Coordinates of C-alpha atoms and ligand atoms in Angstrom, one line a residue:
M1 CA -0.2 0.1 -0.2
A2 CA 1.2 3.4 -0.9
M3 CA 2.4 5.9 2.0
P4 CA -0.4 8.0 3.3
L5 CA 0.5 11.7 2.3
N6 CA -1.3 13.1 5.1
T7 CA -1.6 11.8 8.8
P8 CA -4.6 9.2 8.8
I9 CA -7.6 10.4 11.1
Q10 CA -9.1 7.2 12.4
N11 CA -10.5 8.2 15.3
W12 CA -12.8 11.2 15.8
R13 CA -13.7 11.2 19.2
G14 CA -12.8 14.6 20.9
Q15 CA -11.6 16.0 17.5
K16 CA -13.0 19.5 17.1
V17 CA -14.0 20.0 13.5
W18 CA -15.1 23.1 11.8
I19 CA -17.2 22.8 9.0
V20 CA -17.7 26.0 6.9
G21 CA -21.1 25.2 4.7
A22 CA -22.9 23.0 7.3
S23 CA -26.3 23.7 6.7
S24 CA -27.2 21.3 4.0
G25 CA -26.2 18.7 1.7
I26 CA -22.7 17.3 2.0
G27 CA -21.7 19.5 4.9
L28 CA -24.7 18.7 6.9
A29 CA -24.4 14.9 6.3
L30 CA -20.7 15.2 7.1
A31 CA -21.6 17.0 10.6
Q32 CA -23.9 14.5 11.5
R33 CA -21.6 11.6 10.7
L34 CA -18.6 13.2 12.7
H35 CA -21.1 14.0 15.5
D36 CA -22.0 10.3 15.5
E37 CA -18.4 9.4 15.7
G38 CA -17.8 11.6 18.7
A39 CA -16.4 14.7 17.2
Q40 CA -16.9 18.2 18.5
V41 CA -18.6 19.9 15.6
L42 CA -18.3 23.6 15.0
V43 CA -21.0 24.5 12.0
S44 CA -21.2 27.7 9.8
A45 CA -23.0 28.8 6.9
R46 CA -25.1 31.9 6.3
R47 CA -28.8 30.0 7.8
A48 CA -28.4 30.5 11.6
E49 CA -31.5 28.9 12.4
V50 CA -30.9 26.2 10.2
L51 CA -27.7 25.7 12.1
N52 CA -29.1 26.3 15.9
A53 CA -31.9 23.9 14.9
W54 CA -29.4 21.4 14.1
C55 CA -27.2 21.9 17.0
V56 CA -30.2 21.8 19.7
D57 CA -30.1 18.4 21.4
R58 CA -26.9 17.2 19.7
K59 CA -24.3 17.4 22.8
G60 CA -20.9 18.8 21.3
T61 CA -22.0 21.1 18.6
W62 CA -22.1 24.8 18.5
A63 CA -23.3 27.0 15.3
Y64 CA -21.2 29.8 14.1
P65 CA -22.9 31.3 11.1
F66 CA -22.0 33.9 8.6
D67 CA -21.6 34.7 4.9
V68 CA -18.4 33.8 3.5
S69 CA -18.5 36.9 1.3
D70 CA -18.2 38.8 4.3
A71 CA -14.6 39.0 5.9
A72 CA -15.6 41.0 8.9
G73 CA -18.3 38.7 10.0
L74 CA -16.0 35.8 9.4
A75 CA -13.4 37.4 11.5
Q76 CA -16.0 37.9 14.4
Q77 CA -16.9 34.3 14.5
W78 CA -13.7 32.9 14.2
A79 CA -12.6 35.3 17.1
L80 CA -15.6 33.7 19.0
L81 CA -14.8 30.1 17.6
V82 CA -11.4 30.5 19.0
V83 CA -12.1 32.0 22.4
E84 CA -14.9 29.1 23.2
H85 CA -12.8 26.1 21.9
G86 CA -9.4 27.1 20.9
A87 CA -8.4 26.3 17.2
P88 CA -9.8 23.5 15.4
D89 CA -8.2 20.3 14.8
V90 CA -9.6 19.9 11.2
V91 CA -11.2 22.5 8.9
V92 CA -13.4 21.4 6.1
Y93 CA -14.5 24.0 3.5
A94 CA -17.9 22.7 2.2
A95 CA -19.7 26.2 0.9
G96 CA -20.5 26.1 -2.5
H97 CA -22.7 27.9 -5.2
Y98 CA -23.5 26.5 -8.6
L99 CA -25.8 27.6 -11.4
P100 CA -25.4 26.0 -14.5
M101 CA -24.3 28.3 -17.4
R102 CA -23.7 27.6 -21.0
A103 CA -22.1 30.4 -23.1
E104 CA -25.5 31.9 -24.5
A105 CA -26.1 32.8 -21.2
F106 CA -22.6 34.1 -20.3
S107 CA -22.9 36.3 -17.0
Y108 CA -20.1 38.4 -15.6
A109 CA -22.3 38.7 -12.0
E110 CA -22.9 35.0 -11.8
I111 CA -19.0 34.1 -12.6
A112 CA -18.1 36.9 -10.0
K113 CA -20.7 35.2 -7.4
H114 CA -19.1 31.6 -7.9
T115 CA -15.6 33.1 -7.7
D116 CA -16.4 35.0 -4.3
I117 CA -18.6 31.8 -2.5
N118 CA -16.3 29.0 -3.8
Y119 CA -13.0 30.3 -4.1
L120 CA -12.5 33.9 -2.5
G121 CA -14.8 32.6 0.3
M122 CA -12.5 29.6 1.0
A123 CA -9.5 31.9 0.6
R124 CA -11.2 34.2 3.4
V125 CA -11.4 31.2 5.6
L126 CA -7.5 29.9 4.9
E127 CA -6.4 33.3 5.9
V128 CA -7.7 32.9 9.6
V129 CA -7.2 29.3 9.8
I130 CA -3.5 28.8 8.3
P131 CA -1.6 31.3 10.8
A132 CA -3.4 29.6 13.9
F133 CA -2.3 26.1 12.3
L134 CA 1.1 27.2 11.7
K135 CA 1.8 28.5 15.3
L136 CA 0.6 25.3 16.6
G137 CA 2.3 23.1 13.9
K138 CA -0.9 20.9 13.4
G139 CA -4.0 20.7 12.3
H140 CA -5.8 19.7 8.7
I141 CA -7.7 21.5 6.1
A142 CA -9.9 19.9 3.9
L143 CA -11.3 21.6 0.5
I144 CA -14.2 20.3 -0.9
S145 CA -13.7 20.9 -4.7
S146 CA -15.1 18.7 -7.9
V147 CA -14.3 16.6 -10.2
A148 CA -15.8 19.6 -12.6
G149 CA -12.2 21.3 -11.9
Y150 CA -10.1 18.2 -13.6
R151 CA -11.4 19.2 -17.2
G152 CA -13.9 21.7 -18.8
L153 CA -17.4 20.3 -18.5
P154 CA -20.8 21.6 -20.1
N155 CA -22.7 23.7 -18.0
A156 CA -19.8 24.3 -15.6
L157 CA -18.7 27.6 -17.4
A158 CA -19.3 29.6 -14.1
Y159 CA -18.2 26.6 -11.7
G160 CA -16.0 24.7 -13.2
P161 CA -13.2 27.2 -13.2
T162 CA -13.5 28.1 -9.6
K163 CA -13.0 24.1 -8.8
A164 CA -10.0 24.1 -10.8
A165 CA -8.5 26.9 -8.9
M166 CA -9.4 25.3 -5.9
S167 CA -7.7 22.0 -6.6
N168 CA -4.3 23.9 -8.1
L169 CA -4.5 25.8 -4.8
A170 CA -4.8 22.6 -2.5
E171 CA -1.8 21.0 -4.3
I172 CA 0.3 24.0 -3.5
L173 CA -0.8 24.2 -0.1
Y174 CA 0.1 20.6 0.6
H175 CA 3.6 21.3 -0.8
D176 CA 3.9 24.1 1.8
L177 CA 2.2 22.8 4.9
H178 CA 2.9 19.0 5.1
S179 CA 6.5 19.6 5.9
R180 CA 4.9 22.2 8.9
G181 CA 2.7 19.3 10.3
I182 CA -0.5 20.3 8.8
G183 CA -2.6 18.0 6.8
V184 CA -4.2 19.1 3.3
S185 CA -6.7 17.1 1.4
L186 CA -8.8 17.8 -1.7
I187 CA -12.3 16.3 -1.8
N188 CA -13.8 15.6 -5.6
P189 CA -17.0 14.4 -5.5
G190 CA -19.2 13.2 -8.5
F191 CA -22.6 13.9 -8.5
V192 CA -24.5 13.7 -4.9
E193 CA -28.2 14.8 -4.3
T194 CA -28.0 17.8 -2.6
P195 CA -30.2 21.3 -3.0
L196 CA -27.1 22.2 -5.3
T197 CA -27.7 19.4 -7.9
A198 CA -31.4 19.4 -7.9
Q199 CA -31.4 22.3 -10.6
N200 CA -29.5 19.9 -12.9
P201 CA -32.0 19.0 -15.6
Y202 CA -30.0 16.2 -16.8
H203 CA -29.3 12.8 -15.6
M204 CA -26.9 12.2 -13.2
P205 CA -24.9 8.9 -13.3
A206 CA -23.5 7.3 -10.3
L207 CA -25.7 9.6 -7.8
L208 CA -24.8 9.4 -4.1
K209 CA -26.6 10.3 -1.0
P210 CA -25.4 12.8 1.2
S211 CA -24.5 10.5 3.7
Q212 CA -22.3 8.0 1.3
A213 CA -20.3 11.2 0.2
A214 CA -19.6 11.6 4.1
D215 CA -18.8 7.8 4.4
E216 CA -16.3 7.9 1.6
M217 CA -14.5 11.0 3.1
L218 CA -14.1 9.5 6.6
K219 CA -12.6 6.7 4.4
G220 CA -10.3 8.8 2.7
W221 CA -9.2 10.8 5.7
A222 CA -8.7 7.0 7.6
K223 CA -6.1 6.3 4.8
G224 CA -4.5 9.7 4.8
L225 CA -5.2 10.3 1.3
F226 CA -4.5 13.8 -0.5
E227 CA -7.1 13.5 -3.0
I228 CA -10.4 11.8 -2.0
H229 CA -12.7 11.2 -5.1
F230 CA -15.9 8.9 -5.2
P231 CA -18.1 7.4 -6.5
K232 CA -14.9 5.6 -8.3
R233 CA -17.1 3.9 -10.7
F234 CA -17.7 7.8 -11.9
T235 CA -14.8 9.7 -10.9
L236 CA -11.7 7.1 -12.6
W237 CA -13.5 8.1 -15.9
L238 CA -13.3 11.6 -15.4
R239 CA -9.7 11.3 -14.1
W240 CA -8.7 9.0 -17.1
A241 CA -10.1 12.2 -19.5
R242 CA -7.6 14.2 -18.1
W243 CA -4.9 12.6 -20.3
L244 CA -6.9 12.5 -23.4
P245 CA -5.9 14.4 -26.5
D246 CA -8.1 17.6 -26.8
S247 CA -9.5 16.4 -30.2
L248 CA -10.8 13.2 -28.6
Y249 CA -12.1 15.1 -25.5
F250 CA -13.9 17.4 -27.3
Y251 CA -15.6 15.1 -30.0
L252 CA -16.5 12.9 -26.8
L253 CA -18.4 16.0 -25.1
Q254 CA -20.2 16.8 -28.5
K255 CA -21.3 13.4 -28.2
I256 CA -22.6 13.7 -24.6
A257 CA -23.5 17.4 -24.6
P258 CA -24.2 18.8 -27.8
Ligands
NAP1 N1 -23.6 18.0 -4.8 C1 -22.7 17.5 -5.8 O1 -22.9 16.9 -6.6 C2 -21.3 18.0 -5.8 C3 -20.3 17.6 -6.3 C4 -19.1 17.9 -6.2 C5 -18.7 19.0 -5.6 N2 -19.7 19.4 -4.7 C6 -19.5 20.6 -4.1 O2 -19.9 20.2 -2.6 C7 -19.8 21.3 -1.6 C8 -21.2 21.3 -1.0 O3 -22.0 21.4 -1.9 P1 -23.6 20.6 -1.7 O4 -24.0 20.0 -3.0 O5 -23.7 19.8 -0.4 O6 -24.6 22.0 -1.7 P2 -25.4 22.6 -0.8 O7 -26.3 21.7 -0.1 O8 -26.2 23.5 -1.9 O9 -24.7 23.3 0.5 C9 -24.0 24.2 0.0 C10 -23.6 24.7 1.6 O10 -22.8 26.0 1.2 C11 -23.3 27.3 2.1 N3 -23.1 28.4 1.5 C12 -23.5 28.9 0.2 N4 -23.4 30.2 0.1 C13 -22.9 30.5 1.5 C14 -22.2 31.6 1.7 N5 -22.4 33.1 1.1 N6 -21.7 32.1 3.2 C15 -21.3 30.7 3.8 N7 -22.2 29.7 3.7 C16 -22.6 29.5 1.9 C17 -25.0 26.5 2.3 O11 -25.5 27.1 3.4 P3 -26.4 28.8 3.3 O12 -27.3 28.7 2.3 O13 -27.1 28.7 4.8 O14 -25.4 29.8 3.4 C18 -25.0 25.3 2.3 O15 -24.5 25.1 3.9 C19 -19.7 22.7 -2.5 O16 -18.5 23.1 -2.4 C20 -20.3 21.6 -3.7 O17 -19.3 22.6 -5.0 C21 -21.2 19.1 -4.7

């Protein structure tokens, strides 16, 4: 078996995990799964009422609502979180925005919104987390990107580039932080049934439930993987497509989504 690239995380009991984007979908399922495993779960997203309702009756969970577009709101909630719990052991960036877009409906405003939530929001979170982790010489950063970041996919004109940027950043971050005792993992899900994908008008192959996505992430962290991609029956094809010559790749896209 290959050497793990990160310190494997197999026991979640007592681990403090901060999930940004935990009010629905993959982030919420992950919060639930980690709580079941005995982690202390700190949840963030914009909808305070949803987060607070989830935390009621769940011992060891706390809500820190904010909008990732708002650096001041983030700084305020981060300061509060650190005072109340100290720095988290693991931070998961699960916040995301997706609107299908093709060239006929090209919109700068939508591209800016995707960039702000998916990429700049992540950068705002990293700006507060990285110094704290560097000071401690430990911690783990998990970024939920997408297989849409591998190569250009139809309908992902606004979304795909933000995920490609995120995945690229994760590799550089791993290089910089690994030797400093800090883990970095890149999560590349295929299709997962969440409010984000509910708007897709087409058939989504190998569609997973959010709880299955959470299971896959825990399996990947337990193995100390850098890239955690799932389900393999779908993602392996897309990973393979990265190596196709452009002419063949564009031909196949034309067949799939003219
Ligand atoms: N579902 C899939 O098939 C799939 C596949 C690959 C990758 N992903 C990625 O997985 C991540 C989770 O997506 P999901 O499918 O679980 O979607 P989702 O159910 O729509 O969850 C998105 C989360 O992001 C939060 N969020 C959105 N805008 C925010 C903002 N401005 N500030 C703070 N939080 C914000 C939402 O909470 P509030 O609305 O309460 O703010 C929600 O908790 C995303 O990064 C997505 O790109 C999903």
